[in-house]
PDB file of C-alpha atoms and ligand atoms in Angstrom:
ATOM      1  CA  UNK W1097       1.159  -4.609 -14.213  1.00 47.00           C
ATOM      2  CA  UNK W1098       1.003  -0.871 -13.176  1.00 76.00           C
ATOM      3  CA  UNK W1099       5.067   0.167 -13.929  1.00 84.00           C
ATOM      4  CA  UNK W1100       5.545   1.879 -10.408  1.00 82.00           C
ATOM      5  CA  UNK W1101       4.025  -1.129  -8.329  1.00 84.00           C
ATOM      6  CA  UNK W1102       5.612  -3.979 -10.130  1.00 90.00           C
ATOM      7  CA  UNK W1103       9.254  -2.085  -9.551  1.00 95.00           C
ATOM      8  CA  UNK W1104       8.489  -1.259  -5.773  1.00 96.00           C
ATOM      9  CA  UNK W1105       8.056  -5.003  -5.530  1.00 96.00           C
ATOM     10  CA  UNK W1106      10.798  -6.003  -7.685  1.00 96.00           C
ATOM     11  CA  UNK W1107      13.167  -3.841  -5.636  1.00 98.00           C
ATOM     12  CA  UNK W1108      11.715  -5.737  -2.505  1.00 98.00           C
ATOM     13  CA  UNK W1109      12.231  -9.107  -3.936  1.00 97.00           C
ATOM     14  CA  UNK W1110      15.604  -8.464  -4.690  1.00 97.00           C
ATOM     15  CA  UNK W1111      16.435  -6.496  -1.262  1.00 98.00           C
ATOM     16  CA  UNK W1112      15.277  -9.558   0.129  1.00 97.00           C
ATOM     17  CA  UNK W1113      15.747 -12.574  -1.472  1.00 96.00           C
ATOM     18  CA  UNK W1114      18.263 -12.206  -4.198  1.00 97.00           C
ATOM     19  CA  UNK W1115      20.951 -10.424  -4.370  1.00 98.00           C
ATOM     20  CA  UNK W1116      22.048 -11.280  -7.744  1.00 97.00           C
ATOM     21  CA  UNK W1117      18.802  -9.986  -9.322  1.00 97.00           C
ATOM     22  CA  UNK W1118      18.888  -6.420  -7.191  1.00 98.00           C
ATOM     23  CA  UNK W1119      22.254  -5.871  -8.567  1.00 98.00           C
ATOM     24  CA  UNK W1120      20.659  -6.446 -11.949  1.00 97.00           C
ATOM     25  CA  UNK W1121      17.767  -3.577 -11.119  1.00 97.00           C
ATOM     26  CA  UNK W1122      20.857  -1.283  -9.851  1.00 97.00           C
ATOM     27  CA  UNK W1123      22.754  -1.747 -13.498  1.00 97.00           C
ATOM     28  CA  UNK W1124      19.943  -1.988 -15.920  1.00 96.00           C
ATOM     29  CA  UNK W1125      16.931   0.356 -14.287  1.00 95.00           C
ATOM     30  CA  UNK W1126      17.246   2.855 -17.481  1.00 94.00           C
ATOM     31  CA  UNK W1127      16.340  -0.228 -19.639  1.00 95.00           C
ATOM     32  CA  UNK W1128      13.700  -1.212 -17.188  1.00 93.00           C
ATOM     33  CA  UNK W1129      12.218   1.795 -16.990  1.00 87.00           C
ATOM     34  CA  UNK W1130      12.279   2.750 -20.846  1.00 90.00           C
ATOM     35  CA  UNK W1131      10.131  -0.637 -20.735  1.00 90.00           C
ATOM     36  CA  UNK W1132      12.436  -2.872 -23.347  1.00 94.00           C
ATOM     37  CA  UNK W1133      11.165  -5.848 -23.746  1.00 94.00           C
ATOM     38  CA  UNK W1134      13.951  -8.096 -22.284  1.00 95.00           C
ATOM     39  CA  UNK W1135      14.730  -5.941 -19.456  1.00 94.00           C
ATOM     40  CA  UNK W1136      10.765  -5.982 -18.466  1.00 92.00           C
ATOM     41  CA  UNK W1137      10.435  -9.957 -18.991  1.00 94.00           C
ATOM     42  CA  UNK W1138      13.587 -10.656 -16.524  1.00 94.00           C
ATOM     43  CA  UNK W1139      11.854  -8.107 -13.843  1.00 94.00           C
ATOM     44  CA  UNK W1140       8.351 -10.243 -14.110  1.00 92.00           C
ATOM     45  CA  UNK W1141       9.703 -13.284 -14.564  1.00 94.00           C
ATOM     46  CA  UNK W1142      12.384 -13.093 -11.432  1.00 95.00           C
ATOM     47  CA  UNK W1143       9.805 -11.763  -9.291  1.00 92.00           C
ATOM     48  CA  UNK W1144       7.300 -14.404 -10.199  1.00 93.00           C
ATOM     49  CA  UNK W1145      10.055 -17.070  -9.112  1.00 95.00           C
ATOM     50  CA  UNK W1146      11.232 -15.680  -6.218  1.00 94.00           C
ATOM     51  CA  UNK W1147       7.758 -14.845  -5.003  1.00 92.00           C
ATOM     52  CA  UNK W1148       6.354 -18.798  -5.839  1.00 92.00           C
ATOM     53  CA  UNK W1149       9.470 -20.026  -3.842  1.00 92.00           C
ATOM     54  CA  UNK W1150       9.252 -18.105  -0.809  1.00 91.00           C
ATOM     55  CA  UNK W1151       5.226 -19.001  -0.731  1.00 88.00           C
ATOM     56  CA  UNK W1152       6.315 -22.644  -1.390  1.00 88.00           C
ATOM     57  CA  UNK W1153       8.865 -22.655   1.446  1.00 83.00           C
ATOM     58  CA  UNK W1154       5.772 -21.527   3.978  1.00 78.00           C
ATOM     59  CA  UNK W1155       2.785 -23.787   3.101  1.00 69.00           C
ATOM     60  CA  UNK W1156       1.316 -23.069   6.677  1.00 66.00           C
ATOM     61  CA  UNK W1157       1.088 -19.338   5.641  1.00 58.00           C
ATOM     62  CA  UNK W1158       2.748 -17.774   8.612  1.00 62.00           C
ATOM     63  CA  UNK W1159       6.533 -18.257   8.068  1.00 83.00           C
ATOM     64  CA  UNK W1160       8.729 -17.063   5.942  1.00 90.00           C
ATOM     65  CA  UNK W1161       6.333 -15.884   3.557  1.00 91.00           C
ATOM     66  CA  UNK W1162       5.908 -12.565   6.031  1.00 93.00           C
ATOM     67  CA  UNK W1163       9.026 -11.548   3.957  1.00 95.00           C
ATOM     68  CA  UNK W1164       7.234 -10.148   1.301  1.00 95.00           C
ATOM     69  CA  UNK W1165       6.065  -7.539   3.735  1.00 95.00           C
ATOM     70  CA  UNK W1166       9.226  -5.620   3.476  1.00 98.00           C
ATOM     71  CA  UNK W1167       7.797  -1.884   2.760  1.00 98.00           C
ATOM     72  CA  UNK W1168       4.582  -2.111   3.969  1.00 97.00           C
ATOM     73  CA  UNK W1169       3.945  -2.099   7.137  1.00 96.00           C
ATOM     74  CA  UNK W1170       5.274   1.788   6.880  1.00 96.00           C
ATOM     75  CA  UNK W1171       3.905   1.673   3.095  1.00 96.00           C
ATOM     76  CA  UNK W1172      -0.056   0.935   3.955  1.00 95.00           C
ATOM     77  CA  UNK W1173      -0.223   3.720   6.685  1.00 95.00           C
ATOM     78  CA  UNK W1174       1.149   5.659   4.204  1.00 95.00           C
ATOM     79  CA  UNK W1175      -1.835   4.850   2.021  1.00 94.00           C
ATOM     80  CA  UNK W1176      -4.481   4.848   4.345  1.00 92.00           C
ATOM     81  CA  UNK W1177      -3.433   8.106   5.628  1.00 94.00           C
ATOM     82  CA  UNK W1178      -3.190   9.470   1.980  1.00 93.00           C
ATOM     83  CA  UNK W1179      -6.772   8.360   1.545  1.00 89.00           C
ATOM     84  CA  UNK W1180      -5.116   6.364  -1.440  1.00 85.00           C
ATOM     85  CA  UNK W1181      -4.334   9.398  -2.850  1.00 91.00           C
ATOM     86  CA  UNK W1182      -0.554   7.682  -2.738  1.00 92.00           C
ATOM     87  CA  UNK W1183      -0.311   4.658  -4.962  1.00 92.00           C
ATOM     88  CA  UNK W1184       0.785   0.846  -3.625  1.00 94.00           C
ATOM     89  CA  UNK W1185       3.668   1.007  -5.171  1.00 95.00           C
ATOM     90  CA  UNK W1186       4.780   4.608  -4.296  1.00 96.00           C
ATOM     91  CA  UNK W1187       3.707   3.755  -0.792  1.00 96.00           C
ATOM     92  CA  UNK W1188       5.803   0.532  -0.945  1.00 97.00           C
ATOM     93  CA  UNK W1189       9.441   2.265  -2.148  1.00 98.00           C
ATOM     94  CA  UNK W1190       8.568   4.950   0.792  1.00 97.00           C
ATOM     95  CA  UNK W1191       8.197   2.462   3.377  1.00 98.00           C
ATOM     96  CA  UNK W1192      11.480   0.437   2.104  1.00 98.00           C
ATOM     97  CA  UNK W1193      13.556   3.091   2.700  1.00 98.00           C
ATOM     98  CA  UNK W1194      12.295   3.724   6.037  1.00 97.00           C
ATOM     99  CA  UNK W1195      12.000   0.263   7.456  1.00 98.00           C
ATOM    100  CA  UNK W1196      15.563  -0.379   6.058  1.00 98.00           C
ATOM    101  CA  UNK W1197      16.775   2.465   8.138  1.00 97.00           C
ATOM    102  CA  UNK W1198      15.135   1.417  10.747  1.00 97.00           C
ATOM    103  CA  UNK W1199      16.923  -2.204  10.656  1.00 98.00           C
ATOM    104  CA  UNK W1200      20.117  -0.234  10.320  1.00 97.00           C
ATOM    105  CA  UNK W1201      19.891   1.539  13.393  1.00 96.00           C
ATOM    106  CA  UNK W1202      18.528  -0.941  15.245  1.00 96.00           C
ATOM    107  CA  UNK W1203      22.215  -3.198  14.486  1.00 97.00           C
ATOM    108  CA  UNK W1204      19.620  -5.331  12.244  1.00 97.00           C
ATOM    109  CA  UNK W1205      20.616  -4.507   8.734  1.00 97.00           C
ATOM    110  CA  UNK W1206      24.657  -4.055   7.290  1.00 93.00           C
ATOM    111  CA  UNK W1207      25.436  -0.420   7.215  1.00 95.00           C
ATOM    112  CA  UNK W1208      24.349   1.137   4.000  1.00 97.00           C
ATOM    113  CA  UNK W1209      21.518  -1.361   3.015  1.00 98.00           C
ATOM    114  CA  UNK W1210      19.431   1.788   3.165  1.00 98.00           C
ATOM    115  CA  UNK W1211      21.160   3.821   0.701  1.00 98.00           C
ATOM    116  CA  UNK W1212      21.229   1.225  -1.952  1.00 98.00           C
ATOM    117  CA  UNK W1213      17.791   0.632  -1.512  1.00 98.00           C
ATOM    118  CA  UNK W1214      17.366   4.062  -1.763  1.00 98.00           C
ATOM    119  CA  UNK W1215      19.185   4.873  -4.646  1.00 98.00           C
ATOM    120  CA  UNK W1216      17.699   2.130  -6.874  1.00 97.00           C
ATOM    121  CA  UNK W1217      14.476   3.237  -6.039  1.00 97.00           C
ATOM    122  CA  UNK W1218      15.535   6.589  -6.592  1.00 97.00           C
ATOM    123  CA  UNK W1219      16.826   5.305 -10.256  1.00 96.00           C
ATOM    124  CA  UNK W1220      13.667   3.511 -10.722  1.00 95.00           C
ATOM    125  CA  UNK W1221      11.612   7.002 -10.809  1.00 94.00           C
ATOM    126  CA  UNK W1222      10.054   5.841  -7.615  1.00 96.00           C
ATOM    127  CA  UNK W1223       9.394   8.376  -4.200  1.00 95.00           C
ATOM    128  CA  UNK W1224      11.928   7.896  -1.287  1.00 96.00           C
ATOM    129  CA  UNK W1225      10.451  10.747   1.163  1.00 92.00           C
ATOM    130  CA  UNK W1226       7.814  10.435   3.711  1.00 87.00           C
ATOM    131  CA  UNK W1227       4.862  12.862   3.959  1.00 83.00           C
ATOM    132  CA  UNK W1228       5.376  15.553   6.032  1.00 87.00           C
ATOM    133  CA  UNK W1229       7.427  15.708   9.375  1.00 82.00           C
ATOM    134  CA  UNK W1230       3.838  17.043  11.203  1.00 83.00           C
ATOM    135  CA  UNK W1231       2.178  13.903   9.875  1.00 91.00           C
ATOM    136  CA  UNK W1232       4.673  10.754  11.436  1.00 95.00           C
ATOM    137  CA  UNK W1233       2.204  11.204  14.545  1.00 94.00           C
ATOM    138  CA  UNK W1234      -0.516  10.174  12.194  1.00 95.00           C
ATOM    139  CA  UNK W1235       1.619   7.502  10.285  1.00 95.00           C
ATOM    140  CA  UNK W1236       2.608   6.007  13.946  1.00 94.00           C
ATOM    141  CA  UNK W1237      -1.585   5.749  14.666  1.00 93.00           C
ATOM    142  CA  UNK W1238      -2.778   3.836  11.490  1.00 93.00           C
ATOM    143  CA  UNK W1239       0.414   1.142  12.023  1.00 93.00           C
ATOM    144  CA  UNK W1240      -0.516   0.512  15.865  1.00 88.00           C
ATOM    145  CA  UNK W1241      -4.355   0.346  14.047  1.00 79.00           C
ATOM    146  CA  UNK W1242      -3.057  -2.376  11.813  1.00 70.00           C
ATOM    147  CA  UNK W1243      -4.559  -5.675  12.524  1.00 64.00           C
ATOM    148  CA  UNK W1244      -1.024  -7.189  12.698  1.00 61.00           C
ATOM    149  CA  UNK W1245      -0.056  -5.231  15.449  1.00 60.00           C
ATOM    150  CA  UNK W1246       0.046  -7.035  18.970  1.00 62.00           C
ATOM    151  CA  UNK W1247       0.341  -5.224  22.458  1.00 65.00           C
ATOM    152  CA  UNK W1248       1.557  -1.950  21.327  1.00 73.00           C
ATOM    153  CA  UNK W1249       4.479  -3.255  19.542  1.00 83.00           C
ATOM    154  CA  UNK W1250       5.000  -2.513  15.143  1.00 93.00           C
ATOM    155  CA  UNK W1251       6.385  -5.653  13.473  1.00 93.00           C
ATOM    156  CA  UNK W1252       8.353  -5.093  10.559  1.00 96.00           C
ATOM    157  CA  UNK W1253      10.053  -7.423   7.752  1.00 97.00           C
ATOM    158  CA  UNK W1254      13.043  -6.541   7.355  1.00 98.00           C
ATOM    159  CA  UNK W1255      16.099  -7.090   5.684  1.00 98.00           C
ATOM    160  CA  UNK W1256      19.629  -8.370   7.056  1.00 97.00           C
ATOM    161  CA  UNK W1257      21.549  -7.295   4.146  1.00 98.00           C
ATOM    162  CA  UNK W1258      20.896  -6.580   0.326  1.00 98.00           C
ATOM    163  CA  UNK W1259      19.673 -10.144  -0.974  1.00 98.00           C
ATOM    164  CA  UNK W1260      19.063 -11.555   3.135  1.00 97.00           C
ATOM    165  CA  UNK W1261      15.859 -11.068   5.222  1.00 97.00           C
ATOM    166  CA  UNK W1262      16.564 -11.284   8.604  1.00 97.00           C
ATOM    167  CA  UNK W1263      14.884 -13.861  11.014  1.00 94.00           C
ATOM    168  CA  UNK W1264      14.497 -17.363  10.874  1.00 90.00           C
ATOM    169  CA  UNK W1265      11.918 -20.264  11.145  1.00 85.00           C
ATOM    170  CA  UNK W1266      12.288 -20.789  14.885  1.00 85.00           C
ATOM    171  CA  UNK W1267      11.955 -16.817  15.477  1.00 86.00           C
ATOM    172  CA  UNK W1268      10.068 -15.733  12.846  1.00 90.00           C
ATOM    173  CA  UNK W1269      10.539 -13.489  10.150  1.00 94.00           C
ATOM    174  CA  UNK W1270       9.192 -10.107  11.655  1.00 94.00           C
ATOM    175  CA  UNK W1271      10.766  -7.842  14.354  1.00 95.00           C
ATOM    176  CA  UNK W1272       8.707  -6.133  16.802  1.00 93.00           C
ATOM    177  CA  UNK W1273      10.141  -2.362  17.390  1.00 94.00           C
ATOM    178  CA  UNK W1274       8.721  -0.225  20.179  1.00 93.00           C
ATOM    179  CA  UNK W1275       6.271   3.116  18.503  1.00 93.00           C
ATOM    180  CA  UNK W1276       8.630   5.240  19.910  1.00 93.00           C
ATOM    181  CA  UNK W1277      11.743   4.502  17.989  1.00 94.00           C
ATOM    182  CA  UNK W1278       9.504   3.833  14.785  1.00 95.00           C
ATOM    183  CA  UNK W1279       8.590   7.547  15.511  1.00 95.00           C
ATOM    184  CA  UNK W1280      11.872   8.589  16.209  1.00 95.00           C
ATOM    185  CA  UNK W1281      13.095   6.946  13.291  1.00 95.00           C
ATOM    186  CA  UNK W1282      10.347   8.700  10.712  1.00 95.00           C
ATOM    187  CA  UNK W1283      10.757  11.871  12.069  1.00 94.00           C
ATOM    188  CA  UNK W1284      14.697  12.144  11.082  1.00 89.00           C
ATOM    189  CA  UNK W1285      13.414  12.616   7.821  1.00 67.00           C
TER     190      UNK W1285
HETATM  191 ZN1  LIG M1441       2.625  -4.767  -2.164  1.00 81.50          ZN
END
């Protein structure tokens, strides 16, 4: 796997699904990222699980598996507006941050989800800042472009606490936000 994708997604997994195993990326993320061996296996090993279960919980492909979209809807405008310059990973940890601060202010999220996410990512040797404050205009365009997106709204995945997406099957698992706080949100740096 390419080092700084597989860890954006670990973090993800663990913001979302397992507590437990984020904790484990907080503590050992030197090991991790030095690439020893056992440190490496647990990361692709946990990941693999975690991913097969929440896939095998949603056989009708439009549940809960929409949890593994933590990160990206902000993370692939990222991308697309980088011309790909950005990598899927780097992308990824950006967009985490952001979409965890945006379930934070929107009551969503536990206060300080978005700092641990943050930090481990930070740890991890992966980016935490946007592009540039003139360019959330341009970041706000290529999300409303994104064939997800229904009447003008941005649906995010998003996280209810470290280890908790929030949502449920009767729901759903996304959480439609209005461009203008997305914008708002982005633009506080
Ligand atoms: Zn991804």
């Amino acid at each position: 796997m390419q080092l700084a994708a597989g860890l954006a997604e670990a973090v993800k997994h663990g913001a979302m699904a397992d507590a437990e195993y984020f904790a484990f990326l907080e503590a050992e993320y030197a090991a991790i990222f030095a690439k020893h061996a056992p440190a490496l296996e647990r990361v692709v090993r946990r990941s693999v699980e975690i991913k097969a279960a929440v896939v095998a919980q949603d056989e009708r492909e439009k549940g809960k598996r929409a949890i593994l979209n933590f990160g990206h809807t902000v993370g692939h405008a990222i991308e697309a507006t980088s011309q790909y310059e950005v990598l899927h990973g780097e992308a990824v940890a950006i967009g985490m941050v952001y979409e965890a601060r945006i379930a934070e202010t929107l009551g969503i999220a536990a206060a300080g989800t978005a700092g641990r996410i943050q930090a481990v990512l930070e740890r991890l040797h992966l980016p935490v800042e946007r592009p540039d404050a003139s360019r959330v205009d341009e970041l706000i365009a290529a999300m409303r472009n994104d064939k997800k997106v229904r009447a003008g709204e941005i649906r995010f995945a998003l996280p209810r606490a470290i280890g908790i997406a929030y949502g449920d099957d009767a729901r759903g698992w996304t959480t439609a936000v209005a461009p203008e706080e997305v914008h708002r949100i982005l633009s506080a740096g």
